PDB file of C-alpha atoms in Angstrom:
ATOM      1  CA  UNK C   1      34.477  11.547  15.595  1.00 81.00           C
ATOM      2  CA  UNK C   2      31.370  13.237  16.861  1.00 82.00           C
ATOM      3  CA  UNK C   3      30.763  13.461  20.569  1.00 91.00           C
ATOM      4  CA  UNK C   4      27.605  12.152  22.206  1.00 93.00           C
ATOM      5  CA  UNK C   5      25.013  14.620  23.449  1.00 91.00           C
ATOM      6  CA  UNK C   6      24.294  14.736  27.162  1.00 90.00           C
ATOM      7  CA  UNK C   7      20.796  13.904  28.397  1.00 90.00           C
ATOM      8  CA  UNK C   8      20.157  17.631  28.947  1.00 91.00           C
ATOM      9  CA  UNK C   9      21.328  18.416  25.397  1.00 90.00           C
ATOM     10  CA  UNK C  10      19.037  15.714  23.982  1.00 90.00           C
ATOM     11  CA  UNK C  11      16.084  17.184  25.873  1.00 88.00           C
ATOM     12  CA  UNK C  12      16.990  20.678  24.668  1.00 88.00           C
ATOM     13  CA  UNK C  13      17.208  19.458  21.049  1.00 88.00           C
ATOM     14  CA  UNK C  14      13.830  17.742  21.275  1.00 88.00           C
ATOM     15  CA  UNK C  15      12.220  20.800  22.854  1.00 84.00           C
ATOM     16  CA  UNK C  16      13.819  23.224  20.369  1.00 81.00           C
ATOM     17  CA  UNK C  17      12.284  21.448  17.386  1.00 66.00           C
ATOM     18  CA  UNK C  18       8.544  21.500  17.872  1.00 58.00           C
ATOM     19  CA  UNK C  19       8.020  20.285  14.343  1.00 67.00           C
ATOM     20  CA  UNK C  20       9.149  17.086  12.740  1.00 87.00           C
ATOM     21  CA  UNK C  21      10.796  13.806  13.591  1.00 93.00           C
ATOM     22  CA  UNK C  22      11.612  10.958  11.231  1.00 95.00           C
ATOM     23  CA  UNK C  23       9.846   7.689  12.089  1.00 98.00           C
ATOM     24  CA  UNK C  24      11.068   4.406  10.633  1.00 98.00           C
ATOM     25  CA  UNK C  25       8.910   1.288  10.825  1.00 98.00           C
ATOM     26  CA  UNK C  26       9.295  -2.075   9.087  1.00 97.00           C
ATOM     27  CA  UNK C  27       6.747  -2.922   6.396  1.00 95.00           C
ATOM     28  CA  UNK C  28       5.165  -6.310   5.749  1.00 95.00           C
ATOM     29  CA  UNK C  29       7.966  -7.229   3.306  1.00 96.00           C
ATOM     30  CA  UNK C  30      10.701  -6.413   5.836  1.00 95.00           C
ATOM     31  CA  UNK C  31      11.749  -3.104   4.264  1.00 97.00           C
ATOM     32  CA  UNK C  32      12.155   0.142   6.223  1.00 97.00           C
ATOM     33  CA  UNK C  33       9.326   2.654   5.834  1.00 97.00           C
ATOM     34  CA  UNK C  34      10.505   6.144   6.782  1.00 97.00           C
ATOM     35  CA  UNK C  35       8.271   9.214   7.118  1.00 97.00           C
ATOM     36  CA  UNK C  36       8.407  12.663   8.754  1.00 95.00           C
ATOM     37  CA  UNK C  37       5.807  13.243  11.470  1.00 94.00           C
ATOM     38  CA  UNK C  38       4.961  15.953  13.946  1.00 91.00           C
ATOM     39  CA  UNK C  39       5.827  14.965  17.495  1.00 92.00           C
ATOM     40  CA  UNK C  40       5.793  15.965  21.121  1.00 92.00           C
ATOM     41  CA  UNK C  41       7.405  14.513  24.220  1.00 90.00           C
ATOM     42  CA  UNK C  42       5.993  13.074  27.395  1.00 91.00           C
ATOM     43  CA  UNK C  43       8.960  12.736  29.718  1.00 89.00           C
ATOM     44  CA  UNK C  44      11.363  10.472  27.793  1.00 89.00           C
ATOM     45  CA  UNK C  45       8.754   9.143  25.361  1.00 95.00           C
ATOM     46  CA  UNK C  46       7.998  10.487  21.867  1.00 94.00           C
ATOM     47  CA  UNK C  47       4.393  10.747  20.671  1.00 95.00           C
ATOM     48  CA  UNK C  48       3.252  11.346  17.081  1.00 95.00           C
ATOM     49  CA  UNK C  49      -0.241  12.041  15.813  1.00 92.00           C
ATOM     50  CA  UNK C  50      -1.242  10.070  12.721  1.00 93.00           C
ATOM     51  CA  UNK C  51      -4.280   9.104  10.674  1.00 91.00           C
ATOM     52  CA  UNK C  52      -5.569   5.660  11.457  1.00 91.00           C
ATOM     53  CA  UNK C  53      -5.357   3.102   8.666  1.00 91.00           C
ATOM     54  CA  UNK C  54      -2.024   4.311   7.295  1.00 94.00           C
ATOM     55  CA  UNK C  55       0.909   2.070   6.437  1.00 96.00           C
ATOM     56  CA  UNK C  56       2.903   3.268   9.467  1.00 97.00           C
ATOM     57  CA  UNK C  57       0.046   2.283  11.807  1.00 97.00           C
ATOM     58  CA  UNK C  58      -0.212  -1.173  10.206  1.00 97.00           C
ATOM     59  CA  UNK C  59       3.565  -1.556  10.420  1.00 98.00           C
ATOM     60  CA  UNK C  60       3.630  -0.725  14.150  1.00 98.00           C
ATOM     61  CA  UNK C  61       0.783  -3.138  14.814  1.00 97.00           C
ATOM     62  CA  UNK C  62       2.720  -5.882  13.033  1.00 97.00           C
ATOM     63  CA  UNK C  63       6.151  -5.007  14.483  1.00 97.00           C
ATOM     64  CA  UNK C  64       6.422  -2.457  17.326  1.00 98.00           C
ATOM     65  CA  UNK C  65      10.196  -2.008  16.913  1.00 98.00           C
ATOM     66  CA  UNK C  66      10.780   1.479  15.483  1.00 98.00           C
ATOM     67  CA  UNK C  67      13.315   4.274  15.341  1.00 98.00           C
ATOM     68  CA  UNK C  68      12.738   8.012  15.668  1.00 97.00           C
ATOM     69  CA  UNK C  69      15.393  10.493  14.534  1.00 95.00           C
ATOM     70  CA  UNK C  70      15.833  14.255  14.798  1.00 92.00           C
ATOM     71  CA  UNK C  71      18.752  16.103  13.330  1.00 89.00           C
ATOM     72  CA  UNK C  72      19.661  19.788  13.258  1.00 85.00           C
ATOM     73  CA  UNK C  73      22.331  21.665  11.339  1.00 82.00           C
ATOM     74  CA  UNK C  74      23.288  22.182   7.751  1.00 81.00           C
ATOM     75  CA  UNK C  75      27.022  21.382   7.523  1.00 83.00           C
ATOM     76  CA  UNK C  76      29.389  18.890   9.123  1.00 80.00           C
ATOM     77  CA  UNK C  77      30.509  21.739  11.382  1.00 82.00           C
ATOM     78  CA  UNK C  78      27.150  21.995  13.128  1.00 85.00           C
ATOM     79  CA  UNK C  79      25.183  18.766  12.642  1.00 88.00           C
ATOM     80  CA  UNK C  80      23.814  17.245  15.833  1.00 89.00           C
ATOM     81  CA  UNK C  81      21.066  14.753  16.334  1.00 91.00           C
ATOM     82  CA  UNK C  82      19.476  11.951  18.267  1.00 94.00           C
ATOM     83  CA  UNK C  83      17.957   8.609  17.318  1.00 96.00           C
ATOM     84  CA  UNK C  84      15.761   6.584  19.594  1.00 96.00           C
ATOM     85  CA  UNK C  85      15.266   2.893  18.967  1.00 98.00           C
ATOM     86  CA  UNK C  86      12.294   1.623  20.869  1.00 97.00           C
ATOM     87  CA  UNK C  87       8.905   0.040  21.129  1.00 98.00           C
ATOM     88  CA  UNK C  88       5.797   1.710  19.761  1.00 98.00           C
ATOM     89  CA  UNK C  89       2.150   1.232  20.510  1.00 97.00           C
ATOM     90  CA  UNK C  90      -0.914   2.543  18.743  1.00 98.00           C
ATOM     91  CA  UNK C  91      -3.270   4.655  20.845  1.00 97.00           C
ATOM     92  CA  UNK C  92      -6.904   4.792  19.702  1.00 95.00           C
ATOM     93  CA  UNK C  93      -8.884   4.697  22.945  1.00 94.00           C
ATOM     94  CA  UNK C  94     -10.897   7.968  23.071  1.00 92.00           C
ATOM     95  CA  UNK C  95     -10.021   9.031  26.628  1.00 92.00           C
ATOM     96  CA  UNK C  96      -6.308   8.475  26.014  1.00 94.00           C
ATOM     97  CA  UNK C  97      -6.349  10.184  22.607  1.00 94.00           C
ATOM     98  CA  UNK C  98      -8.065  13.206  24.192  1.00 94.00           C
ATOM     99  CA  UNK C  99      -5.413  13.289  26.924  1.00 94.00           C
ATOM    100  CA  UNK C 100      -2.662  13.140  24.296  1.00 94.00           C
ATOM    101  CA  UNK C 101      -4.315  15.849  22.168  1.00 92.00           C
ATOM    102  CA  UNK C 102      -4.482  18.117  25.215  1.00 93.00           C
ATOM    103  CA  UNK C 103      -0.831  17.395  26.040  1.00 91.00           C
ATOM    104  CA  UNK C 104       0.151  18.209  22.434  1.00 89.00           C
ATOM    105  CA  UNK C 105      -1.736  21.515  22.608  1.00 90.00           C
ATOM    106  CA  UNK C 106      -0.076  22.381  25.908  1.00 88.00           C
ATOM    107  CA  UNK C 107       3.384  21.565  24.508  1.00 84.00           C
ATOM    108  CA  UNK C 108       2.718  23.875  21.517  1.00 83.00           C
ATOM    109  CA  UNK C 109       1.743  26.730  23.824  1.00 86.00           C
ATOM    110  CA  UNK C 110      -1.956  26.713  22.916  1.00 90.00           C
ATOM    111  CA  UNK C 111      -4.002  28.560  25.570  1.00 93.00           C
ATOM    112  CA  UNK C 112      -5.914  26.154  27.824  1.00 92.00           C
ATOM    113  CA  UNK C 113      -9.223  27.681  26.729  1.00 93.00           C
ATOM    114  CA  UNK C 114      -8.495  26.333  23.217  1.00 93.00           C
ATOM    115  CA  UNK C 115      -7.501  22.785  24.185  1.00 93.00           C
ATOM    116  CA  UNK C 116      -9.662  19.987  22.749  1.00 92.00           C
ATOM    117  CA  UNK C 117     -12.639  18.969  24.859  1.00 92.00           C
ATOM    118  CA  UNK C 118     -13.529  15.808  22.935  1.00 90.00           C
ATOM    119  CA  UNK C 119     -11.443  13.306  20.983  1.00 86.00           C
ATOM    120  CA  UNK C 120     -11.378  13.640  17.209  1.00 85.00           C
ATOM    121  CA  UNK C 121     -13.192  10.713  15.566  1.00 82.00           C
ATOM    122  CA  UNK C 122     -10.112   9.298  13.806  1.00 82.00           C
ATOM    123  CA  UNK C 123      -7.468  10.478  16.278  1.00 86.00           C
ATOM    124  CA  UNK C 124      -4.647   7.968  16.556  1.00 94.00           C
ATOM    125  CA  UNK C 125      -1.194   8.280  18.056  1.00 96.00           C
ATOM    126  CA  UNK C 126       2.036   6.350  17.819  1.00 98.00           C
ATOM    127  CA  UNK C 127       3.535   6.325  21.315  1.00 97.00           C
ATOM    128  CA  UNK C 128       7.234   5.397  21.338  1.00 98.00           C
ATOM    129  CA  UNK C 129       9.121   4.347  24.452  1.00 97.00           C
ATOM    130  CA  UNK C 130      12.873   4.431  23.753  1.00 97.00           C
ATOM    131  CA  UNK C 131      14.998   1.394  24.586  1.00 97.00           C
ATOM    132  CA  UNK C 132      18.277   2.736  23.166  1.00 97.00           C
ATOM    133  CA  UNK C 133      19.387   6.308  22.485  1.00 95.00           C
ATOM    134  CA  UNK C 134      22.141   7.245  20.053  1.00 95.00           C
ATOM    135  CA  UNK C 135      23.279  10.841  19.625  1.00 93.00           C
ATOM    136  CA  UNK C 136      25.919  12.861  17.814  1.00 93.00           C
ATOM    137  CA  UNK C 137      27.327  16.361  17.707  1.00 92.00           C
ATOM    138  CA  UNK C 138      29.863  17.131  14.976  1.00 88.00           C
ATOM    139  CA  UNK C 139      30.088  20.783  16.039  1.00 82.00           C
ATOM    140  CA  UNK C 140      32.619  20.017  18.764  1.00 64.00           C
ATOM    141  CA  UNK C 141      34.619  17.473  16.734  1.00 53.00           C
ATOM    142  CA  UNK C 142      37.246  19.927  15.498  1.00 44.00           C
ATOM    143  CA  UNK C 143      38.065  21.108  19.016  1.00 46.00           C
ATOM    144  CA  UNK C 144      38.217  17.504  20.275  1.00 44.00           C
ATOM    145  CA  UNK C 145      40.906  16.663  17.720  1.00 41.00           C
ATOM    146  CA  UNK C 146      43.041  19.801  18.193  1.00 36.00           C
TER     147      UNK C 146
END
């Protein structure tokens, strides 16, 4: 059995992977719709930039219950990951999208002189607040069973 990650390990995993998370929404027919998206964190929340008018945006507007998953490793000996189940909201308001764009730039290490000064015309974000967190680390499983 895998062990659960600690809160500090979850934060470290999220911060070590400045690239992609897997977002799952529910489409209008009740089927899961799963896509990889770039992300950044704000405290315990996960934020993803998207194009407005996409299926994932429509799905969140219809049903805000989503999951976000990150996983690292390549074999059962080192796979670890985290999945958040939570509530999402769509952010389109220009002042808030600018604030989120600036936060994303800061989290990527972009110099402040290069941060956005105005919102992009079609900037939209999916802002996920976790309700439940599930995690796993198979790397320590062998030693747990010895």
